[in-house]
Amino acid sequence: MGFDVGAVRAAYPALADGYAYLDGAAGTQVPAPVIEAIAEAYRGGLGNTGGVFPASDRSQELTDRCRAAIAALTGGQPGGVILGPSMTALTYRLAGTLARDWRPGDEVVVSRLDHDANVRPWVQAAERAGATVRWAEPDPATGELPAAQYAGLLSPRTRLVAVTAASNIIGTRPDVPAITAAARAAGALSYVDGVHATPHGPTDMVALGADFYATSAYKWSGPHLAAVVADPGLLATLHPDKLRPAPAEAPDCFERGTLPFADLAGAAAAVEHLASLAGPAGGSSLRERVLAAMAEVAAYEQDLFAVLLGGLDALEHVTTYGKAASRTATAFFNVEGWTPQEVAEHLARHRVNVWNGDNYAWELAGVLGIRESGSAVRAGLVHYNDRSDVDRLLTAVADLA
Ligand SMILES: Cc1ncc(COP(=O)(O)O)c(C=O)c1O
């Protein structure tokens, strides 16, 4: 059976307001089972973990369930799932921890395709350690990030390679396995930003070769929290700053303070919700079902994206950015004679939610040569968008001719 977008949309109460939510790349709406799981967690009574009473046990169960669900989503291990408030906060945390061992003359490699959350924490940590930053460059014409350039960027002094699994503005999916393999051969760790990639298809962080894989639940129908997933054995070798009485073992030692337990219930429910999209044919384990579902999501999104991109490219007064061979369903465009802000405002009047600006892909907006002029407009599809969302956007953009 094909992907039933009508049934999917019915699960998301917020979509009933009649807006075309093409802002999913900035954060998705939340389906009823996630809202219910969060409410249920609070209704059931929560306590801090480590206590001797049932409410404390319930919080621990929610934490375990969340780690297991995020491991199922990413192909990691539950014991390697570090939970935290946002990818940005967690990346600063990991950068501070990893950079403790960096010495002057060490090197880190970042890319100008990346969201700044996978750039600046490494650049700043490198500056403090006296390490050198090397830059991987996307091709401005295609938006590709050629993996071959990494051979020239890596050296025996490279400590870390940070790269995105997908650009949050032009959707480019670089050849991450090739990049991480080159990093490993040079003796460096890899930190893969999966925040934009995770909601758009199956994720296998082992196949990606990622030593660290970052993802944010609010991009895949969950609440506002994030995770960095790594091999538990690798985490055991690291020593993050922590409070004296706080747990010494990973992943807990990376999680500063008390976790948002009810939101953890929501994140687990979001993975279960995604897995449920596969229907009964999906398989038995949560991992199998979520992989099957995300493959269906990817196929559905790509079909709809062809309509969106084809429609935009057919308009003479529109310029689109990015032509990568493999990309998520994320359009980035400008309209002649209108600023990105004006286009977004026009679309909002037509009840279409889009973002304008660099969306924190600050380096990439510079590479594309549009940062100073307000960058562009982003219309990102997720699995709950449908043809009417796309048609409404295209009609409203056509009106700006
Ligand atoms: C690709 C990418 N990386 C990182 C981030 C930052 O995520 P967070 O808001 O969880 O810090 C975003 C947020 O938009 C993103 O799209």
mmCIF file with all atom_site columns, C-alpha atoms in Angstrom, residues 76-247:
data_model
loop_
_atom_site.group_PDB
_atom_site.id
_atom_site.type_symbol
_atom_site.label_atom_id
_atom_site.label_alt_id
_atom_site.label_comp_id
_atom_site.label_asym_id
_atom_site.label_entity_id
_atom_site.label_seq_id
_atom_site.pdbx_PDB_ins_code
_atom_site.Cartn_x
_atom_site.Cartn_y
_atom_site.Cartn_z
_atom_site.occupancy
_atom_site.B_iso_or_equiv
_atom_site.pdbx_formal_charge
_atom_site.auth_seq_id
_atom_site.auth_comp_id
_atom_site.auth_asym_id
_atom_site.auth_atom_id
_atom_site.pdbx_PDB_model_num
ATOM 1   C CA . GLY A 1 76  ? 23.241 3.057  17.644 1.00 0.00 ? 76  GLY A CA 1
ATOM 2   C CA . GLN A 1 77  ? 23.264 1.398  21.043 1.00 0.00 ? 77  GLN A CA 1
ATOM 3   C CA . PRO A 1 78  ? 21.040 2.558  23.911 1.00 0.00 ? 78  PRO A CA 1
ATOM 4   C CA . GLY A 1 79  ? 24.071 2.815  26.206 1.00 0.00 ? 79  GLY A CA 1
ATOM 5   C CA . GLY A 1 80  ? 25.640 5.305  23.808 1.00 0.00 ? 80  GLY A CA 1
ATOM 6   C CA . VAL A 1 81  ? 22.716 7.768  23.673 1.00 0.00 ? 81  VAL A CA 1
ATOM 7   C CA . ILE A 1 82  ? 23.527 11.084 25.359 1.00 0.00 ? 82  ILE A CA 1
ATOM 8   C CA . LEU A 1 83  ? 20.381 13.131 25.899 1.00 0.00 ? 83  LEU A CA 1
ATOM 9   C CA . GLY A 1 84  ? 20.293 16.897 26.166 1.00 0.00 ? 84  GLY A CA 1
ATOM 10  C CA . PRO A 1 85  ? 18.386 20.093 25.433 1.00 0.00 ? 85  PRO A CA 1
ATOM 11  C CA . SER A 1 86  ? 19.548 20.702 21.849 1.00 0.00 ? 86  SER A CA 1
ATOM 12  C CA . MET A 1 87  ? 22.126 19.576 19.325 1.00 0.00 ? 87  MET A CA 1
ATOM 13  C CA . THR A 1 88  ? 23.893 22.907 19.742 1.00 0.00 ? 88  THR A CA 1
ATOM 14  C CA . ALA A 1 89  ? 24.212 22.502 23.507 1.00 0.00 ? 89  ALA A CA 1
ATOM 15  C CA . LEU A 1 90  ? 25.356 18.886 23.198 1.00 0.00 ? 90  LEU A CA 1
ATOM 16  C CA . THR A 1 91  ? 27.895 19.722 20.498 1.00 0.00 ? 91  THR A CA 1
ATOM 17  C CA . TYR A 1 92  ? 29.443 22.453 22.641 1.00 0.00 ? 92  TYR A CA 1
ATOM 18  C CA . ARG A 1 93  ? 29.559 19.890 25.456 1.00 0.00 ? 93  ARG A CA 1
ATOM 19  C CA . LEU A 1 94  ? 31.295 17.270 23.287 1.00 0.00 ? 94  LEU A CA 1
ATOM 20  C CA . ALA A 1 95  ? 33.635 19.843 21.757 1.00 0.00 ? 95  ALA A CA 1
ATOM 21  C CA . GLY A 1 96  ? 34.727 20.969 25.216 1.00 0.00 ? 96  GLY A CA 1
ATOM 22  C CA . THR A 1 97  ? 35.320 17.371 26.257 1.00 0.00 ? 97  THR A CA 1
ATOM 23  C CA . LEU A 1 98  ? 37.177 16.238 23.132 1.00 0.00 ? 98  LEU A CA 1
ATOM 24  C CA . ALA A 1 99  ? 39.289 19.400 22.844 1.00 0.00 ? 99  ALA A CA 1
ATOM 25  C CA . ARG A 1 100 ? 40.810 18.867 26.256 1.00 0.00 ? 100 ARG A CA 1
ATOM 26  C CA . ASP A 1 101 ? 43.266 16.502 24.589 1.00 0.00 ? 101 ASP A CA 1
ATOM 27  C CA . TRP A 1 102 ? 43.967 18.730 21.593 1.00 0.00 ? 102 TRP A CA 1
ATOM 28  C CA . ARG A 1 103 ? 47.390 20.349 21.444 1.00 0.00 ? 103 ARG A CA 1
ATOM 29  C CA . PRO A 1 104 ? 48.849 23.189 19.357 1.00 0.00 ? 104 PRO A CA 1
ATOM 30  C CA . GLY A 1 105 ? 49.491 21.820 15.893 1.00 0.00 ? 105 GLY A CA 1
ATOM 31  C CA . ASP A 1 106 ? 46.555 19.414 16.048 1.00 0.00 ? 106 ASP A CA 1
ATOM 32  C CA . GLU A 1 107 ? 43.946 19.872 13.341 1.00 0.00 ? 107 GLU A CA 1
ATOM 33  C CA . VAL A 1 108 ? 40.175 19.712 12.975 1.00 0.00 ? 108 VAL A CA 1
ATOM 34  C CA . VAL A 1 109 ? 38.215 19.656 9.730  1.00 0.00 ? 109 VAL A CA 1
ATOM 35  C CA . VAL A 1 110 ? 34.838 21.359 9.411  1.00 0.00 ? 110 VAL A CA 1
ATOM 36  C CA . SER A 1 111 ? 32.734 22.060 6.319  1.00 0.00 ? 111 SER A CA 1
ATOM 37  C CA . ARG A 1 112 ? 31.071 25.108 4.856  1.00 0.00 ? 112 ARG A CA 1
ATOM 38  C CA . LEU A 1 113 ? 28.056 22.945 3.979  1.00 0.00 ? 113 LEU A CA 1
ATOM 39  C CA . ASP A 1 114 ? 27.211 22.597 7.653  1.00 0.00 ? 114 ASP A CA 1
ATOM 40  C CA . HIS A 1 115 ? 24.799 24.332 9.993  1.00 0.00 ? 115 HIS A CA 1
ATOM 41  C CA . ASP A 1 116 ? 26.852 26.545 12.289 1.00 0.00 ? 116 ASP A CA 1
ATOM 42  C CA . ALA A 1 117 ? 26.102 24.239 15.220 1.00 0.00 ? 117 ALA A CA 1
ATOM 43  C CA . ASN A 1 118 ? 28.527 21.743 13.677 1.00 0.00 ? 118 ASN A CA 1
ATOM 44  C CA . VAL A 1 119 ? 31.095 24.426 12.857 1.00 0.00 ? 119 VAL A CA 1
ATOM 45  C CA . ARG A 1 120 ? 31.498 27.065 15.547 1.00 0.00 ? 120 ARG A CA 1
ATOM 46  C CA . PRO A 1 121 ? 31.770 24.746 18.589 1.00 0.00 ? 121 PRO A CA 1
ATOM 47  C CA . TRP A 1 122 ? 34.734 23.038 16.862 1.00 0.00 ? 122 TRP A CA 1
ATOM 48  C CA . VAL A 1 123 ? 36.299 26.264 15.606 1.00 0.00 ? 123 VAL A CA 1
ATOM 49  C CA . GLN A 1 124 ? 36.111 27.849 19.049 1.00 0.00 ? 124 GLN A CA 1
ATOM 50  C CA . ALA A 1 125 ? 37.426 24.718 20.786 1.00 0.00 ? 125 ALA A CA 1
ATOM 51  C CA . ALA A 1 126 ? 40.271 24.547 18.265 1.00 0.00 ? 126 ALA A CA 1
ATOM 52  C CA . GLU A 1 127 ? 41.133 28.215 18.838 1.00 0.00 ? 127 GLU A CA 1
ATOM 53  C CA . ARG A 1 128 ? 41.356 27.648 22.587 1.00 0.00 ? 128 ARG A CA 1
ATOM 54  C CA . ALA A 1 129 ? 43.559 24.571 22.110 1.00 0.00 ? 129 ALA A CA 1
ATOM 55  C CA . GLY A 1 130 ? 45.794 26.224 19.512 1.00 0.00 ? 130 GLY A CA 1
ATOM 56  C CA . ALA A 1 131 ? 44.654 23.672 16.939 1.00 0.00 ? 131 ALA A CA 1
ATOM 57  C CA . THR A 1 132 ? 44.353 24.489 13.236 1.00 0.00 ? 132 THR A CA 1
ATOM 58  C CA . VAL A 1 133 ? 40.978 24.500 11.477 1.00 0.00 ? 133 VAL A CA 1
ATOM 59  C CA . ARG A 1 134 ? 40.771 23.173 7.930  1.00 0.00 ? 134 ARG A CA 1
ATOM 60  C CA . TRP A 1 135 ? 37.727 23.790 5.772  1.00 0.00 ? 135 TRP A CA 1
ATOM 61  C CA . ALA A 1 136 ? 35.961 21.455 3.366  1.00 0.00 ? 136 ALA A CA 1
ATOM 62  C CA . GLU A 1 137 ? 34.322 23.476 0.604  1.00 0.00 ? 137 GLU A CA 1
ATOM 63  C CA . PRO A 1 138 ? 31.023 22.776 -1.139 1.00 0.00 ? 138 PRO A CA 1
ATOM 64  C CA . ASP A 1 139 ? 30.816 23.407 -4.867 1.00 0.00 ? 139 ASP A CA 1
ATOM 65  C CA . PRO A 1 140 ? 28.728 26.607 -5.162 1.00 0.00 ? 140 PRO A CA 1
ATOM 66  C CA . ALA A 1 141 ? 27.334 25.545 -8.543 1.00 0.00 ? 141 ALA A CA 1
ATOM 67  C CA . THR A 1 142 ? 25.999 22.155 -7.493 1.00 0.00 ? 142 THR A CA 1
ATOM 68  C CA . GLY A 1 143 ? 25.890 22.312 -3.704 1.00 0.00 ? 143 GLY A CA 1
ATOM 69  C CA . GLU A 1 144 ? 27.829 19.032 -3.546 1.00 0.00 ? 144 GLU A CA 1
ATOM 70  C CA . LEU A 1 145 ? 30.539 18.540 -0.915 1.00 0.00 ? 145 LEU A CA 1
ATOM 71  C CA . PRO A 1 146 ? 33.153 16.563 -2.877 1.00 0.00 ? 146 PRO A CA 1
ATOM 72  C CA . ALA A 1 147 ? 34.525 13.826 -0.617 1.00 0.00 ? 147 ALA A CA 1
ATOM 73  C CA . ALA A 1 148 ? 37.762 13.621 -2.595 1.00 0.00 ? 148 ALA A CA 1
ATOM 74  C CA . GLN A 1 149 ? 38.964 16.921 -1.104 1.00 0.00 ? 149 GLN A CA 1
ATOM 75  C CA . TYR A 1 150 ? 39.282 15.295 2.338  1.00 0.00 ? 150 TYR A CA 1
ATOM 76  C CA . ALA A 1 151 ? 42.443 13.484 1.233  1.00 0.00 ? 151 ALA A CA 1
ATOM 77  C CA . GLY A 1 152 ? 44.117 16.886 1.080  1.00 0.00 ? 152 GLY A CA 1
ATOM 78  C CA . LEU A 1 153 ? 42.562 18.141 4.319  1.00 0.00 ? 153 LEU A CA 1
ATOM 79  C CA . LEU A 1 154 ? 43.519 15.235 6.594  1.00 0.00 ? 154 LEU A CA 1
ATOM 80  C CA . SER A 1 155 ? 46.882 14.572 8.176  1.00 0.00 ? 155 SER A CA 1
ATOM 81  C CA . PRO A 1 156 ? 48.252 12.480 11.040 1.00 0.00 ? 156 PRO A CA 1
ATOM 82  C CA . ARG A 1 157 ? 47.534 15.546 13.234 1.00 0.00 ? 157 ARG A CA 1
ATOM 83  C CA . THR A 1 158 ? 43.793 15.568 12.438 1.00 0.00 ? 158 THR A CA 1
ATOM 84  C CA . ARG A 1 159 ? 41.825 14.911 15.609 1.00 0.00 ? 159 ARG A CA 1
ATOM 85  C CA . LEU A 1 160 ? 38.269 15.421 14.440 1.00 0.00 ? 160 LEU A CA 1
ATOM 86  C CA . VAL A 1 161 ? 36.204 15.714 11.252 1.00 0.00 ? 161 VAL A CA 1
ATOM 87  C CA . ALA A 1 162 ? 32.793 17.368 11.628 1.00 0.00 ? 162 ALA A CA 1
ATOM 88  C CA . VAL A 1 163 ? 30.398 16.990 8.721  1.00 0.00 ? 163 VAL A CA 1
ATOM 89  C CA . THR A 1 164 ? 26.690 17.082 8.127  1.00 0.00 ? 164 THR A CA 1
ATOM 90  C CA . ALA A 1 165 ? 24.626 14.151 6.880  1.00 0.00 ? 165 ALA A CA 1
ATOM 91  C CA . ALA A 1 166 ? 22.428 16.682 5.053  1.00 0.00 ? 166 ALA A CA 1
ATOM 92  C CA . SER A 1 167 ? 22.435 20.433 4.513  1.00 0.00 ? 167 SER A CA 1
ATOM 93  C CA . ASN A 1 168 ? 19.553 22.121 6.310  1.00 0.00 ? 168 ASN A CA 1
ATOM 94  C CA . ILE A 1 169 ? 19.066 24.655 3.494  1.00 0.00 ? 169 ILE A CA 1
ATOM 95  C CA . ILE A 1 170 ? 19.845 22.935 0.188  1.00 0.00 ? 170 ILE A CA 1
ATOM 96  C CA . GLY A 1 171 ? 19.420 19.333 1.314  1.00 0.00 ? 171 GLY A CA 1
ATOM 97  C CA . THR A 1 172 ? 22.766 18.012 -0.009 1.00 0.00 ? 172 THR A CA 1
ATOM 98  C CA . ARG A 1 173 ? 23.612 14.595 1.388  1.00 0.00 ? 173 ARG A CA 1
ATOM 99  C CA . PRO A 1 174 ? 27.393 14.326 1.184  1.00 0.00 ? 174 PRO A CA 1
ATOM 100 C CA . ASP A 1 175 ? 29.150 10.985 0.857  1.00 0.00 ? 175 ASP A CA 1
ATOM 101 C CA . VAL A 1 176 ? 29.509 10.631 4.627  1.00 0.00 ? 176 VAL A CA 1
ATOM 102 C CA . PRO A 1 177 ? 30.810 7.024  4.588  1.00 0.00 ? 177 PRO A CA 1
ATOM 103 C CA . ALA A 1 178 ? 33.706 8.097  2.332  1.00 0.00 ? 178 ALA A CA 1
ATOM 104 C CA . ILE A 1 179 ? 34.483 11.109 4.534  1.00 0.00 ? 179 ILE A CA 1
ATOM 105 C CA . THR A 1 180 ? 34.369 9.189  7.819  1.00 0.00 ? 180 THR A CA 1
ATOM 106 C CA . ALA A 1 181 ? 36.455 6.352  6.339  1.00 0.00 ? 181 ALA A CA 1
ATOM 107 C CA . ALA A 1 182 ? 39.116 8.881  5.338  1.00 0.00 ? 182 ALA A CA 1
ATOM 108 C CA . ALA A 1 183 ? 38.953 10.407 8.826  1.00 0.00 ? 183 ALA A CA 1
ATOM 109 C CA . ARG A 1 184 ? 39.353 7.012  10.475 1.00 0.00 ? 184 ARG A CA 1
ATOM 110 C CA . ALA A 1 185 ? 42.289 6.128  8.216  1.00 0.00 ? 185 ALA A CA 1
ATOM 111 C CA . ALA A 1 186 ? 43.952 9.351  9.398  1.00 0.00 ? 186 ALA A CA 1
ATOM 112 C CA . GLY A 1 187 ? 43.287 8.430  13.026 1.00 0.00 ? 187 GLY A CA 1
ATOM 113 C CA . ALA A 1 188 ? 40.612 11.106 13.512 1.00 0.00 ? 188 ALA A CA 1
ATOM 114 C CA . LEU A 1 189 ? 37.155 10.893 15.053 1.00 0.00 ? 189 LEU A CA 1
ATOM 115 C CA . SER A 1 190 ? 34.073 11.895 13.070 1.00 0.00 ? 190 SER A CA 1
ATOM 116 C CA . TYR A 1 191 ? 31.132 13.933 14.328 1.00 0.00 ? 191 TYR A CA 1
ATOM 117 C CA . VAL A 1 192 ? 28.162 13.692 11.980 1.00 0.00 ? 192 VAL A CA 1
ATOM 118 C CA . ASP A 1 193 ? 25.316 16.197 12.223 1.00 0.00 ? 193 ASP A CA 1
ATOM 119 C CA . GLY A 1 194 ? 22.178 14.205 11.539 1.00 0.00 ? 194 GLY A CA 1
ATOM 120 C CA . VAL A 1 195 ? 19.749 16.882 12.655 1.00 0.00 ? 195 VAL A CA 1
ATOM 121 C CA . HIS A 1 196 ? 18.449 17.638 9.174  1.00 0.00 ? 196 HIS A CA 1
ATOM 122 C CA . ALA A 1 197 ? 18.977 14.156 7.705  1.00 0.00 ? 197 ALA A CA 1
ATOM 123 C CA . THR A 1 198 ? 17.251 11.998 10.329 1.00 0.00 ? 198 THR A CA 1
ATOM 124 C CA . PRO A 1 199 ? 13.611 12.877 9.523  1.00 0.00 ? 199 PRO A CA 1
ATOM 125 C CA . HIS A 1 200 ? 14.048 12.295 5.796  1.00 0.00 ? 200 HIS A CA 1
ATOM 126 C CA . GLY A 1 201 ? 15.037 8.649  5.521  1.00 0.00 ? 201 GLY A CA 1
ATOM 127 C CA . PRO A 1 202 ? 16.494 5.559  7.180  1.00 0.00 ? 202 PRO A CA 1
ATOM 128 C CA . THR A 1 203 ? 19.537 6.222  9.381  1.00 0.00 ? 203 THR A CA 1
ATOM 129 C CA . ASP A 1 204 ? 22.353 3.791  10.020 1.00 0.00 ? 204 ASP A CA 1
ATOM 130 C CA . MET A 1 205 ? 25.104 5.564  11.916 1.00 0.00 ? 205 MET A CA 1
ATOM 131 C CA . VAL A 1 206 ? 27.309 2.473  11.676 1.00 0.00 ? 206 VAL A CA 1
ATOM 132 C CA . ALA A 1 207 ? 27.038 2.435  7.881  1.00 0.00 ? 207 ALA A CA 1
ATOM 133 C CA . LEU A 1 208 ? 27.697 6.180  7.915  1.00 0.00 ? 208 LEU A CA 1
ATOM 134 C CA . GLY A 1 209 ? 30.864 5.438  9.875  1.00 0.00 ? 209 GLY A CA 1
ATOM 135 C CA . ALA A 1 210 ? 29.976 8.122  12.420 1.00 0.00 ? 210 ALA A CA 1
ATOM 136 C CA . ASP A 1 211 ? 31.820 8.046  15.725 1.00 0.00 ? 211 ASP A CA 1
ATOM 137 C CA . PHE A 1 212 ? 29.247 10.578 16.953 1.00 0.00 ? 212 PHE A CA 1
ATOM 138 C CA . TYR A 1 213 ? 25.826 11.085 15.396 1.00 0.00 ? 213 TYR A CA 1
ATOM 139 C CA . ALA A 1 214 ? 23.738 14.079 16.500 1.00 0.00 ? 214 ALA A CA 1
ATOM 140 C CA . THR A 1 215 ? 19.977 14.334 16.081 1.00 0.00 ? 215 THR A CA 1
ATOM 141 C CA . SER A 1 216 ? 17.203 16.556 17.431 1.00 0.00 ? 216 SER A CA 1
ATOM 142 C CA . ALA A 1 217 ? 13.817 15.058 18.273 1.00 0.00 ? 217 ALA A CA 1
ATOM 143 C CA . TYR A 1 218 ? 11.887 18.207 17.413 1.00 0.00 ? 218 TYR A CA 1
ATOM 144 C CA . LYS A 1 219 ? 12.836 17.691 13.752 1.00 0.00 ? 219 LYS A CA 1
ATOM 145 C CA . TRP A 1 220 ? 11.182 14.269 13.679 1.00 0.00 ? 220 TRP A CA 1
ATOM 146 C CA . SER A 1 221 ? 7.824  14.871 15.368 1.00 0.00 ? 221 SER A CA 1
ATOM 147 C CA . GLY A 1 222 ? 9.144  14.796 18.911 1.00 0.00 ? 222 GLY A CA 1
ATOM 148 C CA . PRO A 1 223 ? 9.600  17.368 21.666 1.00 0.00 ? 223 PRO A CA 1
ATOM 149 C CA . HIS A 1 224 ? 12.435 19.873 21.966 1.00 0.00 ? 224 HIS A CA 1
ATOM 150 C CA . LEU A 1 225 ? 15.354 17.707 22.974 1.00 0.00 ? 225 LEU A CA 1
ATOM 151 C CA . ALA A 1 226 ? 18.367 16.229 21.247 1.00 0.00 ? 226 ALA A CA 1
ATOM 152 C CA . ALA A 1 227 ? 20.750 13.292 21.396 1.00 0.00 ? 227 ALA A CA 1
ATOM 153 C CA . VAL A 1 228 ? 24.302 12.504 20.451 1.00 0.00 ? 228 VAL A CA 1
ATOM 154 C CA . VAL A 1 229 ? 24.828 8.803  19.830 1.00 0.00 ? 229 VAL A CA 1
ATOM 155 C CA . ALA A 1 230 ? 28.246 7.165  20.062 1.00 0.00 ? 230 ALA A CA 1
ATOM 156 C CA . ASP A 1 231 ? 29.766 3.816  20.798 1.00 0.00 ? 231 ASP A CA 1
ATOM 157 C CA . PRO A 1 232 ? 29.559 3.273  24.575 1.00 0.00 ? 232 PRO A CA 1
ATOM 158 C CA . GLY A 1 233 ? 33.178 2.070  24.498 1.00 0.00 ? 233 GLY A CA 1
ATOM 159 C CA . LEU A 1 234 ? 34.283 5.376  22.982 1.00 0.00 ? 234 LEU A CA 1
ATOM 160 C CA . LEU A 1 235 ? 32.265 7.380  25.505 1.00 0.00 ? 235 LEU A CA 1
ATOM 161 C CA . ALA A 1 236 ? 33.895 5.450  28.345 1.00 0.00 ? 236 ALA A CA 1
ATOM 162 C CA . THR A 1 237 ? 37.268 6.878  27.291 1.00 0.00 ? 237 THR A CA 1
ATOM 163 C CA . LEU A 1 238 ? 36.059 10.496 27.601 1.00 0.00 ? 238 LEU A CA 1
ATOM 164 C CA . HIS A 1 239 ? 35.904 12.619 30.724 1.00 0.00 ? 239 HIS A CA 1
ATOM 165 C CA . PRO A 1 240 ? 33.360 15.425 30.520 1.00 0.00 ? 240 PRO A CA 1
ATOM 166 C CA . ASP A 1 241 ? 33.174 18.074 33.239 1.00 0.00 ? 241 ASP A CA 1
ATOM 167 C CA . LYS A 1 242 ? 30.626 16.918 35.748 1.00 0.00 ? 242 LYS A CA 1
ATOM 168 C CA . LEU A 1 243 ? 29.452 17.535 39.281 1.00 0.00 ? 243 LEU A CA 1
ATOM 169 C CA . ARG A 1 244 ? 31.156 15.500 41.984 1.00 0.00 ? 244 ARG A CA 1
ATOM 170 C CA . PRO A 1 245 ? 28.059 13.477 43.047 1.00 0.00 ? 245 PRO A CA 1
ATOM 171 C CA . ALA A 1 246 ? 26.761 13.033 39.470 1.00 0.00 ? 246 ALA A CA 1
ATOM 172 C CA . PRO A 1 247 ? 27.093 9.620  37.806 1.00 0.00 ? 247 PRO A CA 1
#
